[in-house]
Tab-separated table of C-alpha atoms and ligand atoms in Angstrom:
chain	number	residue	atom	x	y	z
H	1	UNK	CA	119.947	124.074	127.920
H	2	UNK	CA	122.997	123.198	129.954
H	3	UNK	CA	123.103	124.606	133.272
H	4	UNK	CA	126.943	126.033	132.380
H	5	UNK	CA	125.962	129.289	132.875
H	6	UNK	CA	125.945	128.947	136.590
H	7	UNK	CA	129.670	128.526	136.091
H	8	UNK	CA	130.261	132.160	134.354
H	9	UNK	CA	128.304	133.662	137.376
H	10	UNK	CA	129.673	131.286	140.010
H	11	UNK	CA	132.781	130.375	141.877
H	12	UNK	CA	134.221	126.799	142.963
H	13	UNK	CA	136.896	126.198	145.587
H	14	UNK	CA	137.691	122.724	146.301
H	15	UNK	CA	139.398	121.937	149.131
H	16	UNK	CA	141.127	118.916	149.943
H	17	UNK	CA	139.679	118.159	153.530
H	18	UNK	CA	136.231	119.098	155.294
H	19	UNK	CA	138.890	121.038	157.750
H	20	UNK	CA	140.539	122.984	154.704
H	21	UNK	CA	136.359	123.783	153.737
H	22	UNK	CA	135.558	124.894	156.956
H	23	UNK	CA	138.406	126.874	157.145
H	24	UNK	CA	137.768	128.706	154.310
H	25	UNK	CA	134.215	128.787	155.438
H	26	UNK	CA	135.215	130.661	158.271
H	27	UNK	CA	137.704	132.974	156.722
H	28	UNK	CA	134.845	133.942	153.674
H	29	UNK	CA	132.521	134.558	156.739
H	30	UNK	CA	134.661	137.016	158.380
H	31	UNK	CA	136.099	138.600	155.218
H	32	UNK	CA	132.110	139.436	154.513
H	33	UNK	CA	131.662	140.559	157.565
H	34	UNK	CA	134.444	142.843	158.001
H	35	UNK	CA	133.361	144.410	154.795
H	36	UNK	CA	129.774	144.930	155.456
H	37	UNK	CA	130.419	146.226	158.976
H	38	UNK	CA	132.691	148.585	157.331
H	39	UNK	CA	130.736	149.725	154.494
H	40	UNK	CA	127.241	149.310	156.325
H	41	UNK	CA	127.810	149.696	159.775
H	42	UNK	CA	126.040	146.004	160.293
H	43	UNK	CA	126.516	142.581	159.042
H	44	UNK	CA	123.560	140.442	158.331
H	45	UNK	CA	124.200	136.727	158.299
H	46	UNK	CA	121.608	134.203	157.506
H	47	UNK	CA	123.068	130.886	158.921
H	48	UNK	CA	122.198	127.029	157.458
H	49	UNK	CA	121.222	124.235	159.422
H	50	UNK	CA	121.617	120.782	158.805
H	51	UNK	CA	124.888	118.596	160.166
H	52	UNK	CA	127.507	120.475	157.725
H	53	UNK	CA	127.843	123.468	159.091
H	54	UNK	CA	128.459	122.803	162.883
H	55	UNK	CA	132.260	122.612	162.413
H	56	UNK	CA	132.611	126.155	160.795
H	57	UNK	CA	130.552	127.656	163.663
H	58	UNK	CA	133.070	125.808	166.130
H	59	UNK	CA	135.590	126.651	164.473
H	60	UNK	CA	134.291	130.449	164.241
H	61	UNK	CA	133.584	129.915	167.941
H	62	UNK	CA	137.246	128.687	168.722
H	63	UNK	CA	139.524	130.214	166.627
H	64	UNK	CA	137.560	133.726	165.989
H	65	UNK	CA	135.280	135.125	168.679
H	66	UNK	CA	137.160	137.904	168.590
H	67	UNK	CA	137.244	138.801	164.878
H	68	UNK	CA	134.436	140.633	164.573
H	69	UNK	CA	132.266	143.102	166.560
H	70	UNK	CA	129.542	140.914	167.308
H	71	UNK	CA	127.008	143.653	168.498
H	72	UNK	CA	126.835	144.857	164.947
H	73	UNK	CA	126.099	141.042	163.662
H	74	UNK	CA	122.565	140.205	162.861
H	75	UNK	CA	121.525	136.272	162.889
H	76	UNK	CA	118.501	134.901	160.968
H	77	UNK	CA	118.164	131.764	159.120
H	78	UNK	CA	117.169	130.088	155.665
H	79	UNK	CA	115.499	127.239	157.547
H	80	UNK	CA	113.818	125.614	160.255
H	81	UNK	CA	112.570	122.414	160.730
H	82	UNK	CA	108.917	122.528	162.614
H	83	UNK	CA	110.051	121.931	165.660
H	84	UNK	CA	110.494	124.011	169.339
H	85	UNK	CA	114.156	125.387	169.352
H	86	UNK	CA	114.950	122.998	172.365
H	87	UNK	CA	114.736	120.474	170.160
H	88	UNK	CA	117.837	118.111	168.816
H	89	UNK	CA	116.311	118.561	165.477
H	90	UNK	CA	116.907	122.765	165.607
H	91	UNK	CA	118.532	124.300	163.450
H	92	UNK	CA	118.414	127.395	166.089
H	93	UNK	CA	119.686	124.638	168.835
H	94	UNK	CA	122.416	123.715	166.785
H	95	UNK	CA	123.681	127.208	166.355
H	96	UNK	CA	123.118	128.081	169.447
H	97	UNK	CA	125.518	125.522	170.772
H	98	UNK	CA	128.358	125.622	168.747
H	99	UNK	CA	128.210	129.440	167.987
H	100	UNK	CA	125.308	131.873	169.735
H	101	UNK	CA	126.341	131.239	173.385
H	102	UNK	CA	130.147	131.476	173.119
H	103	UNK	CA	130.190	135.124	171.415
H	104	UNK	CA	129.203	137.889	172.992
H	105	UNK	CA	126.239	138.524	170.433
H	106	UNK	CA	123.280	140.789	172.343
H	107	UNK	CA	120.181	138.236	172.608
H	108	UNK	CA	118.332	140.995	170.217
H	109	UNK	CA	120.616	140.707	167.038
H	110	UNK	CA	119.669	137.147	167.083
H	111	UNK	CA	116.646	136.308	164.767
H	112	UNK	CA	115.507	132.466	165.512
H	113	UNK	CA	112.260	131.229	162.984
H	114	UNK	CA	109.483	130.956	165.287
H	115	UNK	CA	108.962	126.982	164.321
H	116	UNK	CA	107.486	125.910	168.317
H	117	UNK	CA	104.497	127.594	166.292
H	118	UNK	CA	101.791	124.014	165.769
H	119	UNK	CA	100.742	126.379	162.799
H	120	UNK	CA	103.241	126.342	159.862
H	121	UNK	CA	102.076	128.498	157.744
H	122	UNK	CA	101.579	131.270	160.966
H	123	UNK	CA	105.171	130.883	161.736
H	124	UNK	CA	106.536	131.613	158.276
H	125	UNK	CA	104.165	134.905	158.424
H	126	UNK	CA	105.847	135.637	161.380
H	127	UNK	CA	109.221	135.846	160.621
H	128	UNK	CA	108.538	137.470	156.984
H	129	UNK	CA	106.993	139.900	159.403
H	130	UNK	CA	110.274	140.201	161.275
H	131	UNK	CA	112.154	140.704	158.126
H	132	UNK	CA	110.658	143.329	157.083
H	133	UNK	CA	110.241	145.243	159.938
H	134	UNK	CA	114.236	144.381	160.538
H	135	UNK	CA	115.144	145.921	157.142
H	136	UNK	CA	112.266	148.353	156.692
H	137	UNK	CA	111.354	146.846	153.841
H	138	UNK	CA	108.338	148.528	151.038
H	139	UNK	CA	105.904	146.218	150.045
H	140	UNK	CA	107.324	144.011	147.434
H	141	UNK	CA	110.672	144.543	148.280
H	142	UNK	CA	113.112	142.242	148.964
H	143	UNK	CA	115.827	142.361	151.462
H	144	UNK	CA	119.550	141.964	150.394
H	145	UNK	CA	121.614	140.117	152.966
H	146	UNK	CA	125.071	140.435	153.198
H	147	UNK	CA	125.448	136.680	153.281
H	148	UNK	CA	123.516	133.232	153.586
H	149	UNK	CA	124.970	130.307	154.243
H	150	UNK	CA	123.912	127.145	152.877
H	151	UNK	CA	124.076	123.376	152.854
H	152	UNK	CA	122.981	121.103	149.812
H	153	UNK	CA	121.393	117.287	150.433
H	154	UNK	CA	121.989	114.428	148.295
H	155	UNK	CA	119.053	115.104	146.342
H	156	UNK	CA	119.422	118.425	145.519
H	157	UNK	CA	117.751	120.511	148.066
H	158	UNK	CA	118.803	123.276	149.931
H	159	UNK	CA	117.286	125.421	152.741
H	160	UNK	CA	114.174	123.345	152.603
H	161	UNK	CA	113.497	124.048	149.118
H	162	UNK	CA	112.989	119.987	148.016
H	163	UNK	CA	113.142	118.244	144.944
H	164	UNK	CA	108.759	119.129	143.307
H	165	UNK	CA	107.677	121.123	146.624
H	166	UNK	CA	105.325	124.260	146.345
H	167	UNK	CA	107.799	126.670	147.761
H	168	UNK	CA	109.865	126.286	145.060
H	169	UNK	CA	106.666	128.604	143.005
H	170	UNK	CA	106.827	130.999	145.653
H	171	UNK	CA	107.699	134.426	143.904
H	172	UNK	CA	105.859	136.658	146.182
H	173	UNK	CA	107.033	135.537	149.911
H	174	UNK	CA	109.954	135.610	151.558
H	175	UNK	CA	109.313	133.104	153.822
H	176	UNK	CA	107.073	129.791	152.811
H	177	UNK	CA	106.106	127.037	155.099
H	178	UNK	CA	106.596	124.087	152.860
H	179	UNK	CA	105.285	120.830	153.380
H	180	UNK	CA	107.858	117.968	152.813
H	181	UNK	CA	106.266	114.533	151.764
H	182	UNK	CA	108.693	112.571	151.752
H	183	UNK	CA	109.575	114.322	155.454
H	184	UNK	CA	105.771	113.716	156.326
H	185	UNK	CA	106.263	117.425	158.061
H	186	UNK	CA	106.730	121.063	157.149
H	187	UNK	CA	109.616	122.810	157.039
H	188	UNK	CA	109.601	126.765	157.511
H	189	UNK	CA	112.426	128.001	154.766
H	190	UNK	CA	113.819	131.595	153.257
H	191	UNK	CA	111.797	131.588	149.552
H	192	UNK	CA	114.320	131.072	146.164
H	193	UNK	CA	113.987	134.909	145.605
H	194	UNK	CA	114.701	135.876	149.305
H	195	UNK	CA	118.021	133.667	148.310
H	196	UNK	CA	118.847	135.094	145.241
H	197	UNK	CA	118.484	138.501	146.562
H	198	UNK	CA	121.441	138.323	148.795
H	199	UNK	CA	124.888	140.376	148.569
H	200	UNK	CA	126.571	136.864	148.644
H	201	UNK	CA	125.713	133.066	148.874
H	202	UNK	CA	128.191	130.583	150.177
H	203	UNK	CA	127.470	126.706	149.774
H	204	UNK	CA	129.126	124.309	152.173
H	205	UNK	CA	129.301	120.507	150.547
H	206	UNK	CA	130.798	118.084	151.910
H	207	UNK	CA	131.233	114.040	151.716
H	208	UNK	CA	130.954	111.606	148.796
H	209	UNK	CA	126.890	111.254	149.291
H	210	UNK	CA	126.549	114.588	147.973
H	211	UNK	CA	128.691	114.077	144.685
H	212	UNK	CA	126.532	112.846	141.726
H	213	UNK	CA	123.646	115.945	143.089
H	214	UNK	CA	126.876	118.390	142.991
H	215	UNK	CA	127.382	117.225	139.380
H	216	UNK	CA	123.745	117.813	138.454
H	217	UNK	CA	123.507	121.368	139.844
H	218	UNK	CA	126.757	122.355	138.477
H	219	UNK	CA	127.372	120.555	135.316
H	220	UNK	CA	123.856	119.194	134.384
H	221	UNK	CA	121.175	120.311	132.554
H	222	UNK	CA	118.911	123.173	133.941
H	223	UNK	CA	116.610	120.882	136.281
H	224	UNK	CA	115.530	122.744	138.798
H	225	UNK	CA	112.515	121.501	139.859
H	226	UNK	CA	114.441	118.279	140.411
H	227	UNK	CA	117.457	120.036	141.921
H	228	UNK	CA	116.474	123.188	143.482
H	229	UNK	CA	120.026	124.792	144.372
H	230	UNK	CA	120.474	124.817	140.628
H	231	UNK	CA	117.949	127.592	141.420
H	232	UNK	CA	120.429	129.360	143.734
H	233	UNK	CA	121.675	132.748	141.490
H	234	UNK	CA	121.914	135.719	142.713
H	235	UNK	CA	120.602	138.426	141.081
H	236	UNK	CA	123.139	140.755	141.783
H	237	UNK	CA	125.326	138.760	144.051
H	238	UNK	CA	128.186	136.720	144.562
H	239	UNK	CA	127.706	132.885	144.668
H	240	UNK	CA	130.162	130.462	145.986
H	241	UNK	CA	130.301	126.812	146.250
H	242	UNK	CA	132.845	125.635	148.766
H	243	UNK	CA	133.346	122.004	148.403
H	244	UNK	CA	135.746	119.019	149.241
H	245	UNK	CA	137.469	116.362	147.144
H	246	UNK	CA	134.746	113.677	148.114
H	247	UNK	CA	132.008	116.013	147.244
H	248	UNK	CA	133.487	117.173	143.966
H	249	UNK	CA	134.728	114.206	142.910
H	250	UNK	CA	132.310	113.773	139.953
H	251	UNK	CA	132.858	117.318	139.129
H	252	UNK	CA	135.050	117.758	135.586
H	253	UNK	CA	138.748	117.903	137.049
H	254	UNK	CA	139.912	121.288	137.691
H	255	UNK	CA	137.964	123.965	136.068
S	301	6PG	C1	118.413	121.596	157.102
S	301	6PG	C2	119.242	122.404	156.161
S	301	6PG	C3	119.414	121.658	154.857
S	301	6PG	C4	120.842	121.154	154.877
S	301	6PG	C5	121.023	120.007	153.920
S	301	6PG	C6	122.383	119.374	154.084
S	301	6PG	O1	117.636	122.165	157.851
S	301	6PG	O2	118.601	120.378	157.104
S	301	6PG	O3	119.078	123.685	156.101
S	301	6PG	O4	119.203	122.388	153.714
S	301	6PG	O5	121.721	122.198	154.573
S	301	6PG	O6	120.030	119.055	154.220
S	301	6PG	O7	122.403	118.792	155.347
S	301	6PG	P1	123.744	118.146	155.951
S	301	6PG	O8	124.693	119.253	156.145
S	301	6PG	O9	123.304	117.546	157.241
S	301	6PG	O10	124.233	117.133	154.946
């Protein structure tokens, strides 16, 4: 079965230039935002980590610290590597530094993954603790963000949902600590239907390294296991992939 039927669901913007993507990055964030905080009263924002997205939180940072009423913004994220947030590999640290510390966002609306935890599998219990006590959730449930950001690797991944790992299965959690073997570490990651649960989903891809996996998850046959944001649909959602000309430049021409 062809995966086409992510197209009928999903929504493609290529832009010309990693600027033009972050741009439009920033504008979808704030257009979300504005929405939920006026329909909601809050805005929930689950952030990605990774190398992508540092330029949309600078340019959020730069160009729109003022945009939004950042006491009524909520920050969590849909991964972590297993590391102590003052480390160059956190995804908290990097966040932090190009967007946290030059907003005036109260230190309690801020929801970091517990990763300085040695225990993996303690620290993913303790943030799908924290989520549900956040959004007062009944056992079972699952919470519906108003928007999670994510990245996509060359091979398919995203969050830390890899190509064959066990957190791919997960059904029940909403966060999994999931051990990475070709990583030789864990990674502490929002579970596929914590993802799919979300009000919207935006996908940041850029650079010719991430072309041939775009193709796959968009255009290839349902492989999942192989490519896991093929996996990415929300239920009820919106789902948009935001990617350049390098990255969609396997991609059949302008659909
Ligand atoms: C992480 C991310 C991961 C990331 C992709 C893309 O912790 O690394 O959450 O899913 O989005 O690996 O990473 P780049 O943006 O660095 O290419």
């Amino acid at each position: 079965m062809k995966a086409n039927i992510l197209r009928s669901k999903t929504e493609i913007r290529r832009l010309a230039t990693p600027q033009d993507l972050f741009q439009a990055a920033a504008e979808e964030v704030l257009r979300v935002g504005a929405e939920s905080i006026q329909q909601r009263g809050r805005f929930t924002l689950a952030l990605s980590g990774g190398s992508t997205p540092k330029s949309l939180y600078r340019l959020i940072a730069a160009n729109a610290h003022d945009r939004l009423p950042w006491s009524k913004v909520f920050f969590f994220w849909g991964d972590e590597r297993h590391v102590p947030p003052t480390d160059a590999e956190s995804n908290y640290r990097m966040a932090s530094e190009s967007l946290l510390s030059k907003i005036p966002v109260p230190p309690a609306n801020v929801f970091r993954i517990p990763a300085e935890d040695p225990d993996a599998e303690a620290a993913a219990r303790s943030y799908e603790r924290t989520l549900r006590e956040f959004f007062a959730l009944q056992p079972g449930e699952f919470p519906v963000i108003d928007l999670i950001l994510l990245g996509m690797g060359p091979d398919g991944h995203t969050a830390s949902l890899f190509p064959g790992t066990d957190a791919l299965q997960d059904q029940s959690h909403l966060v999994a600590a999931n051990w990475v073997e070709k990583l030789d570490t864990f990674r502490i990651t929002l579970t596929l239907p914590m993802l799919n649960a979300a009000r919207n989903v935006v996908f940041l891809v850029s650079g010719a390294d991430k072309a041939a996996a775009l193709h796959e998850v968009l255009e290839g046959p349902a492989a999942g296991k192989q490519y896991p944001s093929q996996l990415v649909r929300p239920i009820q959602g919106k789902l948009i992939w935001l990617v350049d000309r390098a990255a969609g430049s396997v991609l059949t021409p302008g659909e």
